[in-house]
Amino acid sequence: MADFELIKSLQIPAETKIVQLVMDGLGGLPRDLDGRTELEAAPTPNLDALAARSQLGLAVPVAPGVTPGSGPAHLALFGYDPLKYDIGRGVLEALGIGFELQPEDVAARGNFCSVDVNGLITDRRAGRIPTEMCRELVALLREIKLPGIETTVEAVKEYRFVLVLRPTAGQMLHANILDTDPQKLGVPPLPARAQDEASEPTAALVNEWIAAAREILRNHPPANSLNLRGLAKDPGLPKMAEVFGFKPAAIATYPMYKGVARLVGMDILPVAGEAVEDEVETLRAHWDRYDYFFFHVKKTDSAGEDGDFERKAGVIAHVDEVVVPAILELDPDVLIVTGDHSTPAALRSHSWHPVPTLLWSRYGRPDGVAEFGERACGRGSLGAFPAIDELPLAMGNALRLTKYGA
Amino acid sequence: MADFELIKSLQIPAETKIVQLVMDGLGGLPRDLDGRTELEAAPTPNLDALAARSQLGLAVPVAPGVTPGSGPAHLALFGYDPLKYDIGRGVLEALGIGFELQPEDVAARGNFCSVDVNGLITDRRAGRIPTEMCRELVALLREIKLPGIETTVEAVKEYRFVLVLRPTAGQMLHANILDTDPQKLGVPPLPARAQDEASEPTAALVNEWIAAAREILRNHPPANSLNLRGLAKDPGLPKMAEVFGFKPAAIATYPMYKGVARLVGMDILPVAGEAVEDEVETLRAHWDRYDYFFFHVKKTDSAGEDGDFERKAGVIAHVDEVVVPAILELDPDVLIVTGDHSTPAALRSHSWHPVPTLLWSRYGRPDGVAEFGERACGRGSLGAFPAIDELPLAMGNALRLTKYGA
């Protein structure tokens, strides 16, 4: 799908509401004990009951066998072909901290790192310095001035920060520039290297900034150097309101996901804390004002990344207990429960495995399988399907697409 | 699929015969009583027995979530990508009344409408005037003469009619012309506006006809004006004989389906009456002369559109009893049983739900599920597959495609 022209030509106004509940890294792998995945092992009476009334399938985020990053994986859930719409990491990081990126800005993700006396990298994450230290260092880096450029440096978390260059003299910046991070230890950081002629002046500015920054950091071990990654500009994606006719809102607690949501034109709703209970409160408070909600749960992914099967299953069980009934009580017209990708505890990382997905609507055709899990979804009538089909399917089920042709 | 170049390059002559049995609007939705769809509720011993020896799946007519009209849905069954091959509404309407459209004709769908003293539209459907009144008004409109044009006006139903312009002086008409229907009330109809220079003379002719027609209709409220929509010419589709190497025939009782079949080059076989028994008689009588038969059953769709679950299930049961054994008795090499789209009685309209489909061949790989229904097909080995794949699959099973590559 991802044929936006088709969807745009068919979308019709409706009062119906769609909720897409995304448990980050939901998909898992079987444990030795009993062959169950995290989702299968978690007690999920509410999801199982919902599954019995839903269609099941396995969503393929990008392409078979391909492990997606968070940006592409979320774009796919939002209906945007991640192979067509590319968001640079720098842009994701900048949007993620709520930075109001302008079309002419160039953003980069910064990583503080440790180097030895010879300038060779000894720790690509500077010993995961506390966020507070990151903030202090970032304050120092704000002193660096570049000609004709307004520079913004913001702390993100631990060793991560964002750098944004904004031209103030009418010049055009270009961001076809490679990362400085060599992705290994024992070698020095690389210079920023332009990949086309247009990007050379920008690369020169970036290298000037890096040199000044390293001079400042020299006496601040373990964060005595830095790398820049994912230099990029706002890709100018079509907005959800235009493509799908939604009034869309995002409920998320982590910057990255709010950032991607903002890029496709969602309103980012305030959440009081980091708990899913806080997110549920936000959903309730804004229920009447939007017709599409992206509801993001982060901790499934974090637990998977930590290799903690039990904790991941626990997060899923908690979502089943707290989030699912609360959403159903609001009486949506369509509810999708899915993940952006798999993060099996066994792999401690994102993976290529397709993602268990459930689509409930009052006009659905249930598979009649009272279980939400990888194997149940593998036998579901949605089959192994591209994740970008989720929202068009939801729109059909929400009676938001008119007939194609006579 | 729909890669005609590939199919054309691989098709080989064979004596094998393919039957595609299309129950219009076959797919349904579960009823409250027992959670069964129309197809699941209908007693279908013959289809169930055939299913046990077949592959099952769910055919997606156009795209996930998208509800197809009859034209695009049938094109898909015939292997033509409906997003690539577009039949204008005017052409479909003309085909629908059995009009023998020529390649140079321009056809439009006409809607009688009501306007107030200021010429502003008050009812886009003229109060849904009876078909008899439509016929009387159409008779008046036949008096309008255009220079160098043979004009045909035919009543369709209620407020709907067809207008066809046929050039008689060797000139070429072009139909890249926008609808006159503004799609809202309180505004006047729009003029016919050419979207390219070539279409301007045709648009001028159309506007001349409209002006004369409105003059005639002025004193015939509520049908005191009209709009034209979907001006179009025969799209000149590649023919089935060329693409698939078939000698193809259509057995259908309703004009629209015969019309679409004619567009792709099928011979339209005569059917003595409207009953499926008559269609079976036609199939028997012409069995030796063709190798691909499109066998269309209309009444499943009509019952669905009427919201009549029982009647729809009854039509399916009747097809199971009368049509399926008769086809099997003729000993085809491949039999596909499918629908063009879903028309759940619960929705009283076409819907986006994929269509239960069964493919039997003597070289098939049966799923071994002795039931033909939505849920059984949802677990079938064909999965959720594009409807345009049906004929290439049938050709493979009919040993009509040679090896690709060495």
GROMACS .gro file of C-alpha atoms in nm, chain A residues 1 3 6-7 10 52 55-56 359 361-369 378-386 388-406, chain B residues 27-30 37 58 62-72 82-87 89 92-93 109 256 305 342 344 346-347 350-356 374-375 378-379 383-384:
model
   92
    1MET     CA    1   0.000   0.000   0.000
    3ASP     CA    2  -0.012   0.469  -0.207
    6LEU     CA    3  -0.513   0.642  -0.341
    7ILE     CA    4  -0.583   0.691   0.030
   10LEU     CA    5  -1.077   0.787  -0.089
   52ALA     CA    6  -1.100  -1.385   2.006
   55GLN     CA    7  -0.813  -1.039   1.327
   56LEU     CA    8  -0.454  -1.145   1.390
  359LEU     CA    9  -0.692  -0.554   1.476
  361SER     CA   10  -1.323  -0.329   1.497
  362ARG     CA   11  -1.698  -0.354   1.519
  363TYR     CA   12  -1.700  -0.448   1.151
  364GLY     CA   13  -1.416  -0.695   1.176
  365ARG     CA   14  -1.419  -1.060   1.081
  366PRO     CA   15  -1.269  -1.236   1.385
  367ASP     CA   16  -1.032  -1.527   1.338
  368GLY     CA   17  -1.179  -1.677   1.653
  369VAL     CA   18  -0.845  -1.750   1.820
  378GLY     CA   19   0.126  -1.652   1.263
  379ARG     CA   20  -0.195  -1.840   1.185
  380GLY     CA   21  -0.408  -1.524   1.165
  381SER     CA   22  -0.606  -1.411   0.863
  382LEU     CA   23  -0.401  -1.094   0.822
  383GLY     CA   24  -0.110  -1.321   0.743
  384ALA     CA   25   0.242  -1.179   0.735
  385PHE     CA   26   0.157  -0.830   0.616
  386PRO     CA   27   0.345  -0.502   0.564
  388ILE     CA   28   0.232   0.013   0.643
  389ASP     CA   29  -0.105  -0.154   0.573
  390GLU     CA   30  -0.222  -0.113   0.933
  391LEU     CA   31  -0.368   0.235   0.904
  392PRO     CA   32  -0.540   0.180   0.567
  393LEU     CA   33  -0.694  -0.135   0.718
  394ALA     CA   34  -0.798   0.064   1.023
  395MET     CA   35  -0.953   0.330   0.800
  396GLY     CA   36  -1.159   0.072   0.615
  397ASN     CA   37  -1.277  -0.070   0.945
  398ALA     CA   38  -1.355   0.280   1.073
  399LEU     CA   39  -1.570   0.347   0.763
  400ARG     CA   40  -1.333   0.624   0.660
  401LEU     CA   41  -1.263   0.516   0.303
  402THR     CA   42  -1.518   0.548   0.027
  403LYS     CA   43  -1.555   0.296  -0.253
  404TYR     CA   44  -1.286   0.279  -0.520
  405GLY     CA   45  -1.448   0.298  -0.863
  406ALA     CA   46  -1.806   0.222  -0.959
  433GLY     CA   47  -1.750  -1.232   0.151
  434GLY     CA   48  -1.958  -1.158   0.457
  435LEU     CA   49  -1.950  -1.081   0.826
  436PRO     CA   50  -2.049  -1.296   1.126
  443THR     CA   51  -2.089  -1.549   0.808
  464LEU     CA   52  -0.848  -1.460   0.115
  468VAL     CA   53  -0.765  -0.362  -0.467
  469ALA     CA   54  -0.565  -0.287  -0.153
  470PRO     CA   55  -0.595  -0.351   0.220
  471GLY     CA   56  -0.883  -0.154   0.371
  472VAL     CA   57  -1.011  -0.040   0.032
  473THR     CA   58  -1.368  -0.117  -0.077
  474PRO     CA   59  -1.386  -0.179  -0.451
  475GLY     CA   60  -1.660  -0.095  -0.697
  476SER     CA   61  -1.770  -0.375  -0.930
  477GLY     CA   62  -1.556  -0.260  -1.220
  478PRO     CA   63  -1.218  -0.255  -1.042
  488PRO     CA   64  -0.730  -0.201  -1.098
  489LEU     CA   65  -0.499   0.078  -0.982
  490LYS     CA   66  -0.331   0.072  -1.321
  491TYR     CA   67  -0.626  -0.001  -1.550
  492ASP     CA   68  -0.898   0.252  -1.490
  493ILE     CA   69  -1.244   0.223  -1.644
  495ARG     CA   70  -1.775   0.560  -1.463
  498LEU     CA   71  -1.916   0.127  -1.677
  499GLU     CA   72  -2.268   0.272  -1.687
  515ARG     CA   73  -2.326   0.891  -1.643
  662MET     CA   74  -2.229  -0.456  -1.614
  711GLU     CA   75  -2.700  -0.512  -0.052
  748SER     CA   76  -1.737  -0.874   0.004
  750PRO     CA   77  -2.179  -0.837   0.411
  752ALA     CA   78  -2.454  -0.650   0.807
  753LEU     CA   79  -2.319  -0.355   0.605
  756HIS     CA   80  -1.965  -0.355  -0.073
  757SER     CA   81  -1.688  -0.371   0.184
  758TRP     CA   82  -1.310  -0.388   0.213
  759HIS     CA   83  -1.300  -0.739   0.362
  760PRO     CA   84  -1.093  -0.985   0.160
  761VAL     CA   85  -1.281  -1.257  -0.026
  762PRO     CA   86  -1.290  -1.629   0.058
  780GLU     CA   87  -1.404  -1.695   0.573
  781ARG     CA   88  -1.227  -1.838   0.876
  784GLY     CA   89  -0.813  -1.710   0.668
  785ARG     CA   90  -0.601  -2.009   0.771
  789GLY     CA   91  -0.291  -1.651   0.273
  790ALA     CA   92  -0.423  -1.302   0.219
   0.00000   0.00000   0.00000
